[in-house]
Amino acid sequence: MSTLDEGTKAAVEGSWPLLPHERTWGRIPLLGVCVSASVATWIFITGGFVAFYLPAGQGAITMIAGSLVGILLIVLALLRVTTRYGIDSVAASTPQLGKRGAYVALALTYASVIGWNTLLLVFLGRAAAEILISTDVFGEGARQTLIVVFGLLGVAAAWAILRGGPARMRNVAPVIAVGVTLIAVFLLIALIVNVGWSKIADAEALAPSDSKIFNYVTGFELLVASMLSWWPYVGGTVRLAPGTKTALWPTVIGLGLAIALLSMIGLFAALAIPESGGDPTTYLVEIGGLGFGLPALAFIILANIGTTMVGVYVSALALKQVPTLQARLPWNATTALALAPVALAVALVPNWVFDNFGSFLAFIGVAFAPLCGIQIVDYVVFRKHTLDLRAVFLGRRGDAYEYWGGVNPAGIAGLIGGAAAYIYLLDPVDYTSRAPYQYISASVPAAFVAACVYALITKFVVMPAGKGGYGKTAEVAIERSSDEAVPALRR
């Protein structure tokens, strides 16, 4: 392998920025990765949560709105800067949080991806257990053991696929995307044929509030919060695309729209079969028989591996932001480190993860809505979508993003202010709310509060102190976003 190939491999499998000619993912591969990542069992459970508050028609419209608003926040926060410089989401947070402050974003990324991957692999185990129990290979008493065993096999499968790096992910993603989309369509058809559209359309919400507007806003909030969980994923995937134009519509359609549309299956299933909660592993064989149910469950296993694979990749990129790991830990060891806590959770507390899905969604809103808010105001208002690559990746004393001890107080204060606003409006544990939540939701106001706090401190404290590289960013970006600049960082 040539030196250039080695450098490219190190960049793609690490946190280094990618050169323009290394960003080889076109619209179709990127769309395939987005769809294969989004079409996993968790979207059906999200729809099932919305069924507690809204019936079919109102829930469907509300979910589309929430999903598109959520992806809009991510696009505004990340898309242009990550595609322009070939960097991932955590690296893109360094100008707002500081070189050391960006470890907060790394921790949030690691925690959220661990949560999602654990959930997905528990669902994978549930699907595999349902196949084996439905075919009388094992009895009902073996269900919990089967869930754990096959969840751990899913961990091993995701690690094995990623041994080939993101190129392997790019190649298998379109196949997974087509397969799971077809299964989703068949799921919808099977529901309508076996249950009847009239029963689905006429079904009442399962446990609505007395306030109709509260029900609408909560359905909206569930989709905004779940979409914000894609903050780590978006940067990690679109950095491999050649530009913003290439990445925009695959991201919006493959994540924003696909998640909303496919979550509707969970909504409809929960309304028609309330005890399912939208989880297809509980009703596929019942409504479709073995001939349909078993292949569908097999594709659900495949879909969850596809999403887990993307999650492991982006969490490995985040871990590579730690200089010691970037320099000393090989790719396969990094992906193993990303999967280790997932394997422990699958083995030890699978039911706890499943039972606390709603609180996990709220945590996503608490964590990532403020982060999107500070990035939007910083990149759009202050930096005009430019940054200093050397300060991000080398971080020498006195560089633009050193701030005070490597931490930008504006960014940390913005995160705290936004999180406080979210928790005031909506308790993430028991979903009790305070006014004016029923009119404005929680994630969007949290992003707005974080942006305002960040803007004020930046304008009146950070910029007068000469910190953050404001006023110099444009020249640095023009000089350092070329093919000549990035190799210098990688030598």
Short mmCIF file of C-alpha atoms in Angstrom, two decimals:
data_model
loop_
_atom_site.label_atom_id
_atom_site.label_comp_id
_atom_site.label_asym_id
_atom_site.label_seq_id
_atom_site.Cartn_x
_atom_site.Cartn_y
_atom_site.Cartn_z
CA MET A 1 0.00 0.00 0.00
CA SER A 2 1.31 3.43 -0.91
CA THR A 3 1.97 6.23 1.52
CA LEU A 4 -1.08 8.07 0.23
CA ASP A 5 -3.22 4.98 0.75
CA GLU A 6 -1.89 4.62 4.28
CA GLY A 7 -2.64 8.27 4.96
CA THR A 8 -6.13 7.95 3.55
CA LYS A 9 -6.79 4.83 5.61
CA ALA A 10 -5.56 6.55 8.77
CA ALA A 11 -7.80 9.56 8.14
CA VAL A 12 -10.92 7.57 7.28
CA GLU A 13 -10.46 5.27 10.27
CA GLY A 14 -9.44 8.09 12.58
CA SER A 15 -10.38 11.64 13.46
CA TRP A 16 -8.10 13.41 10.95
CA PRO A 17 -9.89 15.63 8.41
CA LEU A 18 -10.43 14.03 5.01
CA LEU A 19 -9.04 15.57 1.85
CA PRO A 20 -11.53 16.42 -0.91
CA HIS A 21 -10.38 13.53 -3.10
CA GLU A 22 -10.83 11.12 -0.17
CA ARG A 23 -14.51 11.97 0.22
CA THR A 24 -15.85 9.40 -2.21
CA TRP A 25 -19.42 8.76 -1.04
CA GLY A 26 -21.96 9.90 -3.62
CA ARG A 27 -25.66 10.45 -3.06
CA ILE A 28 -26.71 6.80 -3.46
CA PRO A 29 -24.18 5.28 -1.02
CA LEU A 30 -24.87 8.06 1.49
CA LEU A 31 -28.63 7.62 1.11
CA GLY A 32 -28.15 3.88 1.56
CA VAL A 33 -26.18 4.37 4.77
CA CYS A 34 -28.73 6.86 6.11
CA VAL A 35 -31.71 4.61 5.34
CA SER A 36 -30.04 1.43 6.60
CA ALA A 37 -29.07 3.29 9.78
CA SER A 38 -32.52 4.78 10.34
CA VAL A 39 -34.60 1.70 9.55
CA ALA A 40 -34.15 -0.24 12.77
CA THR A 41 -36.52 -1.52 15.42
CA TRP A 42 -36.23 1.59 17.56
CA ILE A 43 -38.26 3.65 15.08
CA PHE A 44 -41.23 1.34 15.58
CA ILE A 45 -41.00 1.84 19.34
CA THR A 46 -40.84 5.61 18.85
CA GLY A 47 -44.09 5.38 16.89
CA GLY A 48 -45.49 3.23 19.68
CA PHE A 49 -44.74 5.99 22.20
CA VAL A 50 -46.55 8.53 20.05
CA ALA A 51 -49.60 6.21 20.09
CA PHE A 52 -49.99 6.95 23.80
CA TYR A 53 -50.86 10.54 22.91
CA LEU A 54 -52.25 10.68 19.37
CA PRO A 55 -54.37 8.60 16.97
CA ALA A 56 -53.22 7.54 13.50
CA GLY A 57 -53.86 10.60 11.32
CA GLN A 58 -52.86 13.25 13.82
CA GLY A 59 -49.88 11.21 14.96
CA ALA A 60 -48.59 10.72 11.42
CA ILE A 61 -48.64 14.44 10.61
CA THR A 62 -47.11 15.35 13.96
CA MET A 63 -44.29 12.84 13.56
CA ILE A 64 -43.35 14.18 10.13
CA ALA A 65 -43.23 17.71 11.55
CA GLY A 66 -41.12 16.72 14.56
CA SER A 67 -38.71 14.63 12.53
CA LEU A 68 -38.10 17.36 9.95
CA VAL A 69 -37.59 20.03 12.62
CA GLY A 70 -35.09 17.78 14.38
CA ILE A 71 -33.08 17.11 11.23
CA LEU A 72 -33.20 20.84 10.40
CA LEU A 73 -31.42 21.64 13.68
CA ILE A 74 -28.71 19.09 12.88
CA VAL A 75 -28.30 20.26 9.29
CA LEU A 76 -27.90 23.88 10.39
CA ALA A 77 -25.46 22.91 13.14
CA LEU A 78 -23.25 20.47 11.25
CA LEU A 79 -23.75 19.79 7.59
CA ARG A 80 -21.87 22.63 5.94
CA VAL A 81 -18.83 22.61 8.22
CA THR A 82 -18.42 18.81 8.36
CA THR A 83 -18.65 18.43 4.58
CA ARG A 84 -16.44 21.46 3.94
CA TYR A 85 -13.59 20.20 6.12
CA GLY A 86 -14.17 16.44 6.17
CA ILE A 87 -14.48 16.29 9.97
CA ASP A 88 -16.84 14.49 12.33
CA SER A 89 -19.37 15.95 14.76
CA VAL A 90 -17.12 15.97 17.84
CA ALA A 91 -14.30 17.75 15.99
CA ALA A 92 -16.86 20.27 14.72
CA SER A 93 -17.79 21.12 18.33
CA THR A 94 -14.23 22.17 19.26
CA PRO A 95 -14.64 25.85 18.22
CA GLN A 96 -17.69 26.16 20.49
CA LEU A 97 -16.47 24.15 23.50
CA GLY A 98 -12.69 24.45 23.33
CA LYS A 99 -10.05 21.78 22.83
CA ARG A 100 -10.68 20.20 26.23
CA GLY A 101 -14.31 21.23 26.39
CA ALA A 102 -15.00 19.11 23.31
CA TYR A 103 -14.61 16.07 25.55
CA VAL A 104 -18.13 16.93 26.74
CA ALA A 105 -19.39 16.34 23.21
CA LEU A 106 -17.33 13.16 23.04
CA ALA A 107 -18.90 11.89 26.28
CA LEU A 108 -22.41 12.71 25.06
CA THR A 109 -21.71 10.94 21.78
CA TYR A 110 -20.31 7.88 23.48
CA ALA A 111 -23.20 7.66 25.96
CA SER A 112 -25.94 8.15 23.37
CA VAL A 113 -24.49 5.66 20.88
CA ILE A 114 -24.01 3.10 23.66
CA GLY A 115 -27.68 3.57 24.55
CA TRP A 116 -28.92 3.21 20.98
CA ASN A 117 -26.69 0.25 20.17
CA THR A 118 -27.71 -1.56 23.34
CA LEU A 119 -31.36 -1.00 22.53
CA LEU A 120 -30.90 -2.20 18.95
CA LEU A 121 -29.04 -5.34 19.96
CA VAL A 122 -31.65 -6.19 22.59
CA PHE A 123 -34.26 -5.91 19.83
CA LEU A 124 -32.07 -8.08 17.62
CA GLY A 125 -32.02 -10.68 20.37
CA ARG A 126 -35.79 -10.44 20.76
CA ALA A 127 -36.29 -11.03 17.03
CA ALA A 128 -33.95 -14.03 17.03
CA ALA A 129 -35.63 -15.45 20.14
CA GLU A 130 -39.05 -15.08 18.52
CA ILE A 131 -37.86 -17.01 15.45
CA LEU A 132 -36.48 -19.90 17.49
CA ILE A 133 -39.43 -20.09 19.88
CA SER A 134 -42.03 -19.81 17.09
CA THR A 135 -40.41 -22.74 15.27
CA ASP A 136 -40.31 -24.80 18.50
CA VAL A 137 -36.52 -25.00 18.48
CA PHE A 138 -36.58 -23.64 22.05
CA GLY A 139 -39.29 -23.26 24.64
CA GLU A 140 -40.64 -20.01 26.07
CA GLY A 141 -38.44 -20.39 29.14
CA ALA A 142 -35.32 -19.83 27.05
CA ARG A 143 -36.43 -16.42 25.73
CA GLN A 144 -34.32 -14.24 28.03
CA THR A 145 -31.20 -16.32 27.49
CA LEU A 146 -31.69 -16.24 23.73
CA ILE A 147 -32.07 -12.45 23.79
CA VAL A 148 -28.72 -12.07 25.55
CA VAL A 149 -26.89 -14.66 23.43
CA PHE A 150 -28.05 -13.26 20.10
CA GLY A 151 -27.52 -9.69 21.27
CA LEU A 152 -23.89 -10.58 21.94
CA LEU A 153 -23.64 -12.30 18.55
CA GLY A 154 -24.89 -9.02 17.06
CA VAL A 155 -22.04 -7.22 18.83
CA ALA A 156 -19.57 -9.63 17.24
CA ALA A 157 -21.17 -9.27 13.79
CA ALA A 158 -21.02 -5.45 13.88
CA TRP A 159 -17.36 -5.56 14.91
CA ALA A 160 -16.51 -8.09 12.19
CA ILE A 161 -18.18 -6.03 9.44
CA LEU A 162 -16.36 -2.87 10.52
CA ARG A 163 -12.98 -4.60 10.31
CA GLY A 164 -13.11 -3.50 6.67
CA GLY A 165 -13.57 0.14 7.69
CA PRO A 166 -16.24 2.50 6.34
CA ALA A 167 -15.76 1.18 2.79
CA ARG A 168 -17.37 -2.08 3.91
CA MET A 169 -20.18 -0.09 5.51
CA ARG A 170 -20.70 1.86 2.28
CA ASN A 171 -20.87 -1.32 0.21
CA VAL A 172 -23.35 -3.25 2.35
CA ALA A 173 -25.56 -0.31 3.33
CA PRO A 174 -27.58 -0.01 0.07
CA VAL A 175 -28.39 -3.73 0.16
CA ILE A 176 -29.56 -3.49 3.77
CA ALA A 177 -31.52 -0.31 2.98
CA VAL A 178 -33.45 -1.93 0.13
CA GLY A 179 -34.16 -5.08 2.13
CA VAL A 180 -35.39 -3.39 5.28
CA THR A 181 -37.47 -0.85 3.35
CA LEU A 182 -39.25 -3.70 1.57
CA ILE A 183 -39.86 -5.40 4.91
CA ALA A 184 -41.26 -2.14 6.31
CA VAL A 185 -43.69 -1.95 3.38
CA PHE A 186 -44.70 -5.57 3.91
CA LEU A 187 -45.16 -4.86 7.63
CA LEU A 188 -47.59 -2.08 6.81
CA ILE A 189 -49.46 -4.24 4.29
CA ALA A 190 -49.67 -7.14 6.74
CA LEU A 191 -51.06 -4.85 9.43
CA ILE A 192 -53.71 -3.42 7.13
CA VAL A 193 -54.71 -6.83 5.71
CA ASN A 194 -54.85 -8.65 9.04
CA VAL A 195 -56.14 -5.90 11.30
CA GLY A 196 -57.98 -3.64 8.88
CA TRP A 197 -57.33 0.00 8.06
CA SER A 198 -60.60 1.11 9.61
CA LYS A 199 -59.59 -0.32 12.99
CA ILE A 200 -56.25 1.49 12.80
CA ALA A 201 -57.75 4.79 11.61
CA ASP A 202 -60.57 4.73 14.18
CA ALA A 203 -58.43 3.70 17.14
CA GLU A 204 -58.13 6.17 19.99
CA ALA A 205 -54.81 7.17 21.51
CA LEU A 206 -53.78 4.73 24.22
CA ALA A 207 -53.25 7.08 27.19
CA PRO A 208 -53.77 10.69 26.11
CA SER A 209 -53.75 13.76 28.30
CA ASP A 210 -56.93 15.74 28.75
CA SER A 211 -55.19 18.56 26.86
CA LYS A 212 -55.21 18.04 23.10
CA ILE A 213 -52.45 20.57 22.55
CA PHE A 214 -50.26 18.76 25.12
CA ASN A 215 -50.74 15.53 23.16
CA TYR A 216 -49.73 17.18 19.89
CA VAL A 217 -46.69 18.86 21.40
CA THR A 218 -45.52 15.69 23.15
CA GLY A 219 -45.82 13.66 19.94
CA PHE A 220 -43.84 16.39 18.19
CA GLU A 221 -41.23 16.48 20.97
CA LEU A 222 -40.69 12.71 20.88
CA LEU A 223 -39.71 12.89 17.20
CA VAL A 224 -37.56 16.02 17.58
CA ALA A 225 -35.66 14.41 20.47
CA SER A 226 -35.22 11.08 18.70
CA MET A 227 -33.97 12.87 15.58
CA LEU A 228 -31.43 14.86 17.59
CA SER A 229 -29.81 11.56 18.52
CA TRP A 230 -28.44 11.55 14.96
CA TRP A 231 -26.11 14.45 15.75
CA PRO A 232 -23.10 12.10 16.17
CA TYR A 233 -24.11 9.96 13.18
CA VAL A 234 -24.53 12.81 10.69
CA GLY A 235 -21.04 14.24 11.07
CA GLY A 236 -19.45 10.80 10.98
CA THR A 237 -21.13 9.87 7.69
CA VAL A 238 -21.37 13.12 5.70
CA ARG A 239 -17.63 13.81 6.19
CA LEU A 240 -17.20 11.07 3.58
CA ALA A 241 -19.28 13.00 1.00
CA PRO A 242 -17.61 15.47 -1.39
CA GLY A 243 -19.76 18.46 -0.45
CA THR A 244 -22.89 19.89 1.15
CA LYS A 245 -24.97 19.57 -2.01
CA THR A 246 -24.21 15.87 -2.20
CA ALA A 247 -24.97 15.29 1.48
CA LEU A 248 -28.06 17.45 2.03
CA TRP A 249 -30.92 15.52 0.47
CA PRO A 250 -29.67 12.01 1.36
CA THR A 251 -29.50 13.22 4.96
CA VAL A 252 -32.92 14.88 4.97
CA ILE A 253 -34.65 12.06 3.09
CA GLY A 254 -32.70 9.10 4.46
CA LEU A 255 -32.92 10.24 8.08
CA GLY A 256 -35.49 13.00 8.53
CA LEU A 257 -38.25 11.75 6.24
CA ALA A 258 -37.53 8.01 6.39
CA ILE A 259 -37.64 7.93 10.18
CA ALA A 260 -40.94 9.80 10.27
CA LEU A 261 -42.59 7.62 7.64
CA LEU A 262 -41.37 4.32 9.03
CA SER A 263 -42.18 5.29 12.62
CA MET A 264 -45.78 5.39 11.46
CA ILE A 265 -45.74 1.60 11.27
CA GLY A 266 -45.02 1.52 15.00
CA LEU A 267 -47.79 4.07 15.58
CA PHE A 268 -50.32 2.04 13.59
CA ALA A 269 -49.24 -1.25 15.18
CA ALA A 270 -49.51 0.13 18.72
CA LEU A 271 -52.98 1.50 18.01
CA ALA A 272 -54.14 -1.80 16.47
CA ILE A 273 -52.32 -4.10 18.92
CA PRO A 274 -51.85 -2.01 22.09
CA GLU A 275 -49.92 -4.68 23.98
CA SER A 276 -47.19 -4.62 21.30
CA GLY A 277 -46.13 -1.03 21.96
CA GLY A 278 -45.24 -0.91 18.27
CA ASP A 279 -42.55 -3.61 18.67
CA PRO A 280 -42.82 -5.83 15.56
CA THR A 281 -41.10 -8.77 17.25
CA THR A 282 -44.27 -9.28 19.32
CA TYR A 283 -46.80 -9.50 16.49
CA LEU A 284 -45.11 -10.42 13.20
CA VAL A 285 -45.66 -14.16 13.43
CA GLU A 286 -49.13 -13.66 14.89
CA ILE A 287 -50.46 -11.53 12.03
CA GLY A 288 -48.37 -12.85 9.15
CA GLY A 289 -47.84 -16.50 10.02
CA LEU A 290 -44.52 -18.29 9.94
CA GLY A 291 -44.13 -17.84 6.18
CA PHE A 292 -44.10 -14.05 6.49
CA GLY A 293 -43.12 -13.54 10.11
CA LEU A 294 -39.85 -15.45 10.12
CA PRO A 295 -38.27 -13.78 7.04
CA ALA A 296 -39.43 -10.40 8.35
CA LEU A 297 -37.84 -11.05 11.73
CA ALA A 298 -34.64 -12.09 9.95
CA PHE A 299 -34.55 -8.78 8.10
CA ILE A 300 -35.15 -6.92 11.37
CA ILE A 301 -32.01 -8.61 12.67
CA LEU A 302 -30.17 -7.43 9.55
CA ALA A 303 -31.52 -3.88 9.92
CA ASN A 304 -30.43 -3.60 13.53
CA ILE A 305 -26.92 -4.76 12.66
CA GLY A 306 -26.79 -2.07 9.95
CA THR A 307 -27.72 0.70 12.38
CA THR A 308 -25.39 -0.65 15.07
CA MET A 309 -22.56 -0.68 12.54
CA VAL A 310 -22.98 3.04 11.82
CA GLY A 311 -23.19 3.80 15.54
CA VAL A 312 -19.97 1.94 16.26
CA TYR A 313 -18.20 3.79 13.45
CA VAL A 314 -19.17 7.26 14.69
CA SER A 315 -18.41 6.44 18.33
CA ALA A 316 -15.00 5.10 17.25
CA LEU A 317 -14.36 8.39 15.45
CA ALA A 318 -15.33 10.25 18.62
CA LEU A 319 -12.93 8.15 20.70
CA LYS A 320 -10.16 8.97 18.23
CA GLN A 321 -10.45 12.61 19.35
CA VAL A 322 -8.46 11.51 22.41
CA PRO A 323 -4.83 12.00 21.27
CA THR A 324 -3.56 8.83 22.95
CA LEU A 325 -6.21 6.70 21.25
CA GLN A 326 -5.62 8.43 17.92
CA ALA A 327 -1.90 7.73 18.04
CA ARG A 328 -1.73 4.29 19.64
CA LEU A 329 -5.00 2.39 19.30
CA PRO A 330 -5.57 0.59 15.97
CA TRP A 331 -8.95 0.72 14.25
CA ASN A 332 -10.15 -2.74 15.27
CA ALA A 333 -9.25 -2.11 18.91
CA THR A 334 -11.09 1.23 18.83
CA THR A 335 -14.28 -0.34 17.48
CA ALA A 336 -13.97 -3.03 20.15
CA LEU A 337 -13.70 -0.30 22.79
CA ALA A 338 -16.84 1.32 21.37
CA LEU A 339 -18.69 -2.00 21.62
CA ALA A 340 -17.43 -3.18 25.02
CA PRO A 341 -19.96 -1.28 27.19
CA VAL A 342 -22.73 -2.27 24.77
CA ALA A 343 -21.86 -5.93 25.26
CA LEU A 344 -21.91 -5.48 29.04
CA ALA A 345 -25.31 -3.77 28.96
CA VAL A 346 -26.79 -6.44 26.67
CA ALA A 347 -25.48 -9.18 28.96
CA LEU A 348 -26.38 -7.62 32.31
CA VAL A 349 -29.29 -5.16 32.02
CA PRO A 350 -31.18 -5.73 28.73
CA ASN A 351 -34.64 -5.28 30.26
CA TRP A 352 -33.67 -2.07 32.08
CA VAL A 353 -32.52 -0.51 28.79
CA PHE A 354 -35.74 -1.50 27.06
CA ASP A 355 -38.02 -0.32 29.89
CA ASN A 356 -36.44 3.16 30.04
CA PHE A 357 -36.67 4.02 26.35
CA GLY A 358 -38.82 7.12 26.95
CA SER A 359 -36.38 8.61 29.45
CA PHE A 360 -33.52 7.87 27.07
CA LEU A 361 -35.26 9.87 24.33
CA ALA A 362 -35.66 12.80 26.72
CA PHE A 363 -31.96 12.57 27.65
CA ILE A 364 -31.17 12.95 23.95
CA GLY A 365 -33.13 16.21 23.86
CA VAL A 366 -31.47 17.47 27.04
CA ALA A 367 -28.01 16.72 25.66
CA PHE A 368 -28.09 17.50 21.95
CA ALA A 369 -30.64 20.29 21.55
CA PRO A 370 -28.41 22.82 23.40
CA LEU A 371 -25.36 21.57 21.50
CA CYS A 372 -27.11 22.19 18.19
CA GLY A 373 -28.16 25.63 19.41
CA ILE A 374 -24.65 26.82 20.24
CA GLN A 375 -23.23 25.42 17.00
CA ILE A 376 -25.90 27.10 14.89
CA VAL A 377 -25.35 30.54 16.37
CA ASP A 378 -21.56 30.21 16.33
CA TYR A 379 -21.19 28.91 12.78
CA VAL A 380 -23.97 30.95 11.19
CA VAL A 381 -23.65 34.27 13.04
CA PHE A 382 -20.05 34.49 14.25
CA ARG A 383 -17.84 32.24 12.10
CA LYS A 384 -19.73 32.10 8.79
CA HIS A 385 -19.17 28.32 8.58
CA THR A 386 -15.37 28.51 8.84
CA LEU A 387 -12.87 27.17 11.36
CA ASP A 388 -9.14 26.77 12.01
CA LEU A 389 -8.20 23.15 11.29
CA ARG A 390 -4.81 23.41 12.96
CA ALA A 391 -6.37 24.67 16.17
CA VAL A 392 -8.90 21.81 16.11
CA PHE A 393 -6.43 18.99 15.52
CA LEU A 394 -3.11 20.21 16.91
CA GLY A 395 -4.34 22.40 19.74
CA ARG A 396 -1.06 24.03 20.71
CA ARG A 397 -0.95 26.51 23.55
CA GLY A 398 -2.22 29.89 22.41
CA ASP A 399 -4.17 28.48 19.44
CA ALA A 400 -7.60 29.86 18.61
CA TYR A 401 -9.55 27.24 20.57
CA GLU A 402 -7.38 27.17 23.68
CA TYR A 403 -9.71 29.74 25.35
CA TRP A 404 -9.13 29.42 29.11
CA GLY A 405 -7.42 26.12 29.90
CA GLY A 406 -8.88 24.55 26.78
CA VAL A 407 -12.49 25.31 27.75
CA ASN A 408 -14.82 27.92 26.27
CA PRO A 409 -17.07 29.19 29.09
CA ALA A 410 -19.62 30.41 26.55
CA GLY A 411 -20.10 26.89 25.23
CA ILE A 412 -20.34 25.24 28.64
CA ALA A 413 -22.72 27.92 29.92
CA GLY A 414 -24.84 27.52 26.79
CA LEU A 415 -25.08 23.76 27.31
CA ILE A 416 -26.04 24.20 30.96
CA GLY A 417 -28.58 26.92 30.20
CA GLY A 418 -30.19 24.91 27.42
CA ALA A 419 -30.33 21.74 29.52
CA ALA A 420 -31.89 23.68 32.41
CA ALA A 421 -34.52 25.10 30.06
CA TYR A 422 -35.36 21.62 28.80
CA ILE A 423 -35.65 20.10 32.28
CA TYR A 424 -37.77 23.03 33.47
CA LEU A 425 -40.20 22.51 30.59
CA LEU A 426 -40.25 18.69 30.56
CA ASP A 427 -39.02 16.31 33.24
CA PRO A 428 -37.08 13.64 31.31
CA VAL A 429 -37.81 10.95 33.91
CA ASP A 430 -41.58 11.06 34.38
CA TYR A 431 -42.61 13.36 31.49
CA THR A 432 -44.34 15.89 33.73
CA SER A 433 -44.28 19.37 32.20
CA ARG A 434 -44.50 23.03 33.11
CA ALA A 435 -45.99 25.91 31.17
CA PRO A 436 -45.37 26.98 28.48
CA TYR A 437 -44.28 23.48 27.35
CA GLN A 438 -47.70 22.77 25.89
CA TYR A 439 -47.18 25.59 23.39
CA ILE A 440 -43.45 25.48 22.59
CA SER A 441 -42.23 21.90 23.35
CA ALA A 442 -38.82 21.40 25.01
CA SER A 443 -36.01 20.66 22.52
CA VAL A 444 -36.46 23.72 20.31
CA PRO A 445 -36.62 26.17 23.27
CA ALA A 446 -33.59 24.43 24.80
CA ALA A 447 -31.64 25.03 21.58
CA PHE A 448 -32.81 28.66 21.51
CA VAL A 449 -31.85 29.35 25.14
CA ALA A 450 -28.44 27.73 24.62
CA ALA A 451 -27.86 29.85 21.51
CA CYS A 452 -28.79 33.07 23.33
CA VAL A 453 -26.55 32.32 26.32
CA TYR A 454 -23.67 31.43 24.01
CA ALA A 455 -24.12 34.53 21.85
CA LEU A 456 -24.21 36.92 24.81
CA ILE A 457 -21.10 35.52 26.51
CA THR A 458 -19.23 35.31 23.22
CA LYS A 459 -20.09 38.88 22.27
CA PHE A 460 -19.34 40.49 25.61
CA VAL A 461 -16.67 38.24 27.17
CA VAL A 462 -14.92 35.92 24.71
CA MET A 463 -14.47 38.25 21.74
CA PRO A 464 -13.27 41.26 23.79
CA ALA A 465 -10.71 38.94 25.42
CA GLY A 466 -9.34 38.02 21.99
CA LYS A 467 -10.19 34.34 22.41
CA GLY A 468 -11.69 31.90 19.91
CA GLY A 469 -10.05 33.13 16.72
CA TYR A 470 -12.96 35.42 15.84
CA GLY A 471 -12.02 37.84 13.09
CA LYS A 472 -9.19 35.58 11.91
CA THR A 473 -11.24 32.52 11.03
CA ALA A 474 -12.03 33.49 7.43
CA GLU A 475 -8.40 33.91 6.43
CA VAL A 476 -7.35 30.72 8.23
CA ALA A 477 -10.12 28.73 6.56
CA ILE A 478 -9.20 29.91 3.07
CA GLU A 479 -5.57 29.03 3.70
CA ARG A 480 -6.13 25.67 5.38
CA SER A 481 -9.12 24.02 3.75
CA SER A 482 -7.06 23.16 0.66
CA ASP A 483 -5.48 19.84 -0.30
CA GLU A 484 -2.08 21.17 0.76
CA ALA A 485 -3.10 22.05 4.31
CA VAL A 486 -4.61 18.80 5.54
CA PRO A 487 -1.66 16.55 4.65
CA ALA A 488 0.52 18.87 6.69
CA LEU A 489 -1.66 18.11 9.70
CA ARG A 490 -1.32 14.38 9.07
CA ARG A 491 2.48 14.25 8.80
#
